[in-house]
Short mmCIF file of C-alpha atoms in Angstrom, two decimals:
data_model
loop_
_atom_site.label_atom_id
_atom_site.label_comp_id
_atom_site.label_asym_id
_atom_site.label_seq_id
_atom_site.Cartn_x
_atom_site.Cartn_y
_atom_site.Cartn_z
CA MET T 1 -0.74 -21.08 -79.28
CA THR T 2 1.88 -22.38 -76.89
CA ARG T 3 3.36 -24.72 -79.01
CA SER T 4 3.69 -21.48 -81.48
CA LYS T 5 5.20 -19.69 -78.52
CA ASN T 6 7.94 -22.39 -78.10
CA TRP T 7 8.67 -22.40 -81.77
CA PHE T 8 9.57 -18.43 -81.61
CA SER T 9 12.05 -19.18 -78.88
CA ALA T 10 13.60 -22.09 -80.70
CA PRO T 11 16.37 -19.79 -82.66
CA TYR T 12 17.40 -18.15 -79.23
CA LEU T 13 17.77 -21.72 -77.36
CA LEU T 14 19.69 -22.89 -80.43
CA TRP T 15 22.20 -19.92 -80.46
CA LEU T 16 22.48 -19.99 -77.04
CA GLY T 17 23.62 -23.78 -76.71
CA LEU T 18 25.89 -23.31 -79.56
CA PHE T 19 27.43 -19.93 -78.71
CA VAL T 20 27.12 -19.89 -74.95
CA ILE T 21 26.63 -22.99 -73.14
CA ILE T 22 28.45 -25.14 -75.33
CA PRO T 23 31.89 -22.81 -75.46
CA VAL T 24 31.50 -22.83 -71.66
CA LEU T 25 31.13 -26.57 -70.96
CA LEU T 26 34.47 -26.84 -73.90
CA ILE T 27 36.48 -24.25 -71.70
CA LEU T 28 35.75 -26.25 -68.48
CA TYR T 29 36.46 -29.57 -69.82
CA GLN T 30 39.55 -28.34 -71.33
CA SER T 31 40.62 -26.67 -68.13
CA PHE T 32 41.17 -30.07 -66.40
CA PHE T 33 43.87 -31.35 -68.94
CA ASP T 34 47.43 -30.38 -69.22
CA VAL T 35 49.76 -29.51 -71.81
CA SER T 36 50.40 -33.09 -72.79
CA GLY T 37 46.68 -33.81 -72.82
CA ASN T 38 47.09 -35.37 -69.35
CA PHE T 39 43.70 -35.37 -67.38
CA THR T 40 45.03 -33.42 -64.02
CA LEU T 41 44.04 -30.85 -61.50
CA GLY T 42 47.48 -29.38 -61.57
CA ASN T 43 45.95 -26.09 -63.40
CA TYR T 44 43.80 -25.20 -60.77
CA ALA T 45 46.23 -25.85 -57.77
CA ALA T 46 49.16 -23.90 -59.92
CA TYR T 47 46.39 -20.92 -60.29
CA PHE T 48 45.61 -20.42 -56.55
CA THR T 49 49.14 -21.22 -55.22
CA SER T 50 51.05 -18.78 -57.65
CA GLY T 51 52.04 -15.71 -56.77
CA ASN T 52 52.06 -14.38 -60.14
CA TYR T 53 48.55 -15.16 -61.17
CA VAL T 54 47.14 -13.82 -57.75
CA ALA T 55 49.03 -10.76 -58.75
CA MET T 56 47.04 -10.76 -61.99
CA THR T 57 43.67 -11.28 -60.08
CA VAL T 58 44.14 -8.29 -58.01
CA ASN T 59 45.41 -6.19 -60.90
CA SER T 60 42.34 -7.15 -62.97
CA PHE T 61 40.16 -6.39 -60.05
CA LEU T 62 41.61 -3.34 -59.76
CA TYR T 63 41.86 -1.65 -63.01
CA ALA T 64 38.13 -3.31 -63.69
CA PHE T 65 37.03 -0.99 -60.43
CA LEU T 66 39.09 2.13 -61.41
CA ILE T 67 37.52 2.10 -65.32
CA THR T 68 34.08 1.53 -63.57
CA LEU T 69 34.74 4.38 -61.09
CA VAL T 70 36.12 6.63 -63.58
CA THR T 71 33.08 5.63 -66.09
CA PHE T 72 30.44 6.19 -63.49
CA LEU T 73 31.57 9.76 -62.27
CA ILE T 74 31.72 11.00 -65.89
CA SER T 75 28.36 9.16 -66.80
CA TYR T 76 25.80 10.05 -63.77
CA PRO T 77 26.19 14.01 -64.40
CA THR T 78 26.13 13.27 -68.33
CA ALA T 79 22.90 11.19 -67.74
CA LEU T 80 21.49 13.88 -65.33
CA PHE T 81 22.58 16.59 -67.80
CA LEU T 82 20.87 14.37 -70.40
CA SER T 83 17.33 13.98 -69.02
CA ARG T 84 17.05 17.67 -68.66
CA THR T 85 18.27 18.73 -71.70
CA LYS T 86 15.80 19.53 -75.03
CA HIS T 87 17.75 17.69 -77.42
CA LYS T 88 17.97 13.98 -75.85
CA GLN T 89 18.19 12.08 -79.15
CA LEU T 90 20.59 14.32 -80.70
CA TRP T 91 22.95 14.26 -77.70
CA LEU T 92 22.10 10.09 -77.36
CA SER T 93 23.22 9.79 -80.93
CA LEU T 94 26.58 11.21 -80.39
CA ILE T 95 27.28 9.43 -77.62
CA ILE T 96 26.05 6.10 -79.28
CA LEU T 97 28.24 6.70 -82.40
CA PRO T 98 31.47 5.82 -81.28
CA THR T 99 30.28 2.43 -80.49
CA TRP T 100 29.82 1.81 -84.35
CA VAL T 101 33.61 2.48 -84.57
CA ASN T 102 35.66 -0.70 -84.39
CA LEU T 103 37.72 -1.26 -80.99
CA LEU T 104 40.97 -1.85 -82.99
CA LEU T 105 40.45 1.48 -85.10
CA LYS T 106 39.98 3.41 -81.73
CA ALA T 107 42.94 1.50 -80.20
CA TYR T 108 45.44 2.97 -83.42
CA ALA T 109 43.64 6.35 -83.23
CA PHE T 110 44.60 6.82 -79.31
CA ILE T 111 47.85 5.44 -79.99
CA GLY T 112 48.51 8.47 -82.28
CA ILE T 113 47.20 10.91 -80.07
CA PHE T 114 49.30 9.69 -77.22
CA SER T 115 52.41 9.44 -78.70
CA GLN T 116 55.64 11.03 -78.57
CA SER T 117 54.85 13.43 -81.48
CA GLY T 118 50.94 12.60 -80.96
CA SER T 119 48.60 15.59 -80.93
CA VAL T 120 48.64 15.58 -76.95
CA ASN T 121 52.33 16.23 -76.49
CA GLN T 122 52.25 18.77 -79.55
CA PHE T 123 49.79 20.77 -77.50
CA LEU T 124 51.89 20.20 -74.27
CA THR T 125 54.97 21.53 -75.77
CA PHE T 126 53.24 24.50 -77.56
CA PHE T 127 52.74 25.39 -73.74
CA GLY T 128 56.17 24.67 -72.81
CA PHE T 129 55.59 21.74 -70.58
CA GLY T 130 57.80 19.58 -73.29
CA SER T 131 56.87 16.27 -74.32
CA GLN T 132 55.85 13.61 -71.80
CA GLN T 133 55.54 9.88 -71.59
CA LEU T 134 51.58 9.21 -72.29
CA LEU T 135 51.28 6.01 -74.14
CA PHE T 136 52.08 2.51 -72.35
CA THR T 137 51.26 3.91 -68.54
CA ASP T 138 48.41 3.18 -66.48
CA PHE T 139 47.13 6.60 -67.01
CA SER T 140 46.47 6.00 -70.59
CA PHE T 141 45.04 2.44 -70.43
CA ILE T 142 42.35 3.28 -68.14
CA PHE T 143 41.77 6.77 -70.07
CA VAL T 144 41.14 4.49 -73.35
CA ALA T 145 39.42 2.01 -71.30
CA SER T 146 37.15 4.48 -69.99
CA TYR T 147 36.56 6.27 -73.06
CA ILE T 148 35.29 3.23 -74.76
CA GLU T 149 33.12 1.65 -72.26
CA LEU T 150 31.28 5.19 -71.26
CA PRO T 151 28.62 4.85 -73.25
CA PHE T 152 27.23 1.46 -71.70
CA MET T 153 27.29 3.23 -68.39
CA ILE T 154 25.63 6.32 -69.55
CA LEU T 155 22.73 4.83 -71.48
CA PRO T 156 21.52 2.22 -68.61
CA ILE T 157 21.44 5.37 -65.73
CA TYR T 158 19.79 7.87 -68.39
CA ASN T 159 16.59 5.19 -68.99
CA SER T 160 16.80 4.80 -65.40
CA ILE T 161 16.44 8.48 -64.59
CA MET T 162 14.12 9.33 -67.30
CA GLU T 163 11.93 6.77 -65.70
CA ILE T 164 11.79 8.30 -62.45
CA ASN T 165 8.04 10.26 -62.30
CA PRO T 166 8.80 14.25 -62.10
CA SER T 167 6.11 14.44 -59.44
CA LEU T 168 8.42 12.92 -56.77
CA GLN T 169 10.96 15.81 -57.58
CA MET T 170 8.20 18.18 -57.07
CA ALA T 171 7.23 16.93 -54.05
CA SER T 172 10.90 16.92 -52.80
CA TYR T 173 10.85 20.92 -53.53
CA ASP T 174 7.76 21.44 -51.68
CA LEU T 175 8.80 19.69 -48.68
CA GLY T 176 11.93 21.83 -48.54
CA ALA T 177 14.32 19.84 -49.96
CA THR T 178 17.07 21.29 -51.86
CA ARG T 179 18.22 20.40 -55.44
CA TRP T 180 21.50 18.26 -53.55
CA GLU T 181 19.35 16.92 -51.31
CA THR T 182 16.67 16.02 -53.88
CA LEU T 183 19.41 14.25 -55.92
CA ARG T 184 21.10 12.78 -52.87
CA ARG T 185 17.70 11.34 -51.51
CA VAL T 186 15.33 10.85 -54.23
CA ILE T 187 16.63 10.55 -57.90
CA PHE T 188 20.10 8.76 -56.94
CA PRO T 189 17.90 6.07 -54.65
CA LEU T 190 15.61 5.56 -57.62
CA SER T 191 18.22 5.43 -60.43
CA MET T 192 20.19 2.67 -58.71
CA SER T 193 18.95 0.02 -61.34
CA GLY T 194 20.42 1.74 -63.66
CA VAL T 195 23.96 2.10 -61.81
CA ARG T 196 24.04 -1.34 -61.22
CA SER T 197 23.50 -2.44 -65.00
CA GLY T 198 26.08 0.25 -66.03
CA PHE T 199 28.04 -1.42 -63.28
CA GLN T 200 27.79 -4.96 -65.07
CA ALA T 201 28.12 -3.55 -68.25
CA VAL T 202 31.59 -1.80 -67.51
CA PHE T 203 33.26 -3.78 -64.78
CA ILE T 204 32.70 -7.23 -66.24
CA PRO T 205 34.40 -6.49 -69.95
CA SER T 206 36.71 -4.85 -68.27
CA LEU T 207 37.94 -7.71 -66.11
CA SER T 208 39.21 -9.91 -69.38
CA LEU T 209 40.62 -6.67 -71.58
CA PHE T 210 43.69 -7.95 -73.50
CA MET T 211 44.00 -6.03 -76.48
CA LEU T 212 43.95 -2.78 -74.92
CA THR T 213 46.49 -3.85 -72.44
CA ARG T 214 49.08 -4.80 -75.34
CA MET T 215 47.96 -1.97 -77.19
CA ILE T 216 47.79 1.26 -75.17
CA GLY T 217 49.28 -0.28 -71.97
CA GLY T 218 52.14 -1.58 -73.73
CA ASN T 219 52.29 -4.89 -71.54
CA ARG T 220 52.84 -2.92 -68.38
CA VAL T 221 49.31 -3.74 -67.59
CA ILE T 222 49.36 -7.26 -67.08
CA THR T 223 45.24 -8.78 -66.39
CA LEU T 224 43.95 -12.09 -66.43
CA GLY T 225 42.83 -11.51 -69.99
CA THR T 226 46.49 -11.31 -71.02
CA ALA T 227 47.17 -14.25 -69.40
CA VAL T 228 44.37 -16.26 -71.27
CA GLU T 229 45.74 -14.68 -74.62
CA GLN T 230 49.32 -15.84 -73.64
CA HIS T 231 48.50 -19.32 -72.89
CA PHE T 232 46.28 -20.28 -76.33
CA LEU T 233 48.66 -18.10 -78.51
CA VAL T 234 52.24 -18.20 -77.03
CA THR T 235 52.48 -21.20 -75.02
CA GLN T 236 50.25 -23.28 -76.62
CA ASN T 237 49.01 -24.21 -72.74
CA TRP T 238 45.31 -24.41 -73.37
CA GLY T 239 44.43 -25.88 -70.18
CA MET T 240 45.92 -23.19 -68.07
CA GLY T 241 44.48 -20.75 -70.37
CA SER T 242 40.98 -22.71 -69.75
CA THR T 243 41.27 -22.52 -65.84
CA ILE T 244 41.85 -18.85 -65.75
CA GLY T 245 38.88 -18.67 -68.46
CA VAL T 246 36.82 -20.52 -65.80
CA ILE T 247 37.87 -18.74 -62.97
CA LEU T 248 36.68 -15.28 -64.91
CA ILE T 249 33.33 -16.87 -65.70
CA VAL T 250 32.60 -17.49 -62.05
CA ALA T 251 33.85 -14.16 -61.24
CA MET T 252 31.33 -12.71 -63.80
CA ILE T 253 28.66 -14.90 -62.36
CA VAL T 254 29.30 -13.67 -58.45
CA ILE T 255 29.64 -10.04 -59.95
CA MET T 256 26.14 -10.27 -61.59
CA PHE T 257 24.60 -11.96 -58.30
CA LEU T 258 26.08 -9.34 -55.89
CA THR T 259 24.97 -6.25 -58.06
CA GLY T 260 21.72 -7.95 -59.48
CA GLU T 261 18.69 -5.98 -58.41
CA LYS T 262 16.60 -7.10 -55.31
CA ASN T 263 12.85 -7.98 -55.66
CA THR T 264 10.31 -7.41 -53.03
CA LYS T 265 10.60 -10.57 -51.44
CA GLY T 266 14.60 -10.16 -50.93
CA GLY T 267 15.53 -12.43 -53.90
CA LYS T 268 17.75 -11.52 -56.96
CA ARG T 269 15.93 -10.51 -60.34
#
């Protein structure tokens, strides 16, 4: 019986080895070579001593934090509403539906919406505000990134709220707590597992965004993901691009560890 279970796990282990472990090891290996193919530690030295890379790192974490914050502020009330509405499956389907659309198509759609002749500027012009420069701004980048990441924050929070025993809320009301106090002291603490999962699902991908920074941010938004793209596709400095990739992987692992749910023994799970 044990052998048969091992065979069932073989495809997963093969996929994990070919598409996760081996690529990560190749990136780590490539990070120790310069443009000429010589072994060096200069890539890591350049990263940690360069003001440009430090600024890109700060920008990456700042934008990822803002995107995560915006999605959380929208997602938690939305998930709370979904948990109390009658037509849950219909609303969930409407939330999941945009994830089926290709990311590139959504980016081009927002380019049209935020452009000088787009629907938003036409609306502003109609009310006398005049045409505004909305595209290629921090606002447009954070707005579009938050819209794209929104379902990945809503779903885990919704699932965690649905797992809360309704009798706990009733007990809170019976003890004299208001709706706000029940939300703050009962519902929110018990739904923190979903908040953590949503944080991971949004913050980690937002660290390495590069296509939206180019198409929506107009290269005004410079992140580590943009630097990786430039080094691999433009400067052909694969060693430096791999070094930044290693830094991103380490940062993602640290974030997953810090936001992981604690078990009863104080560890992470």
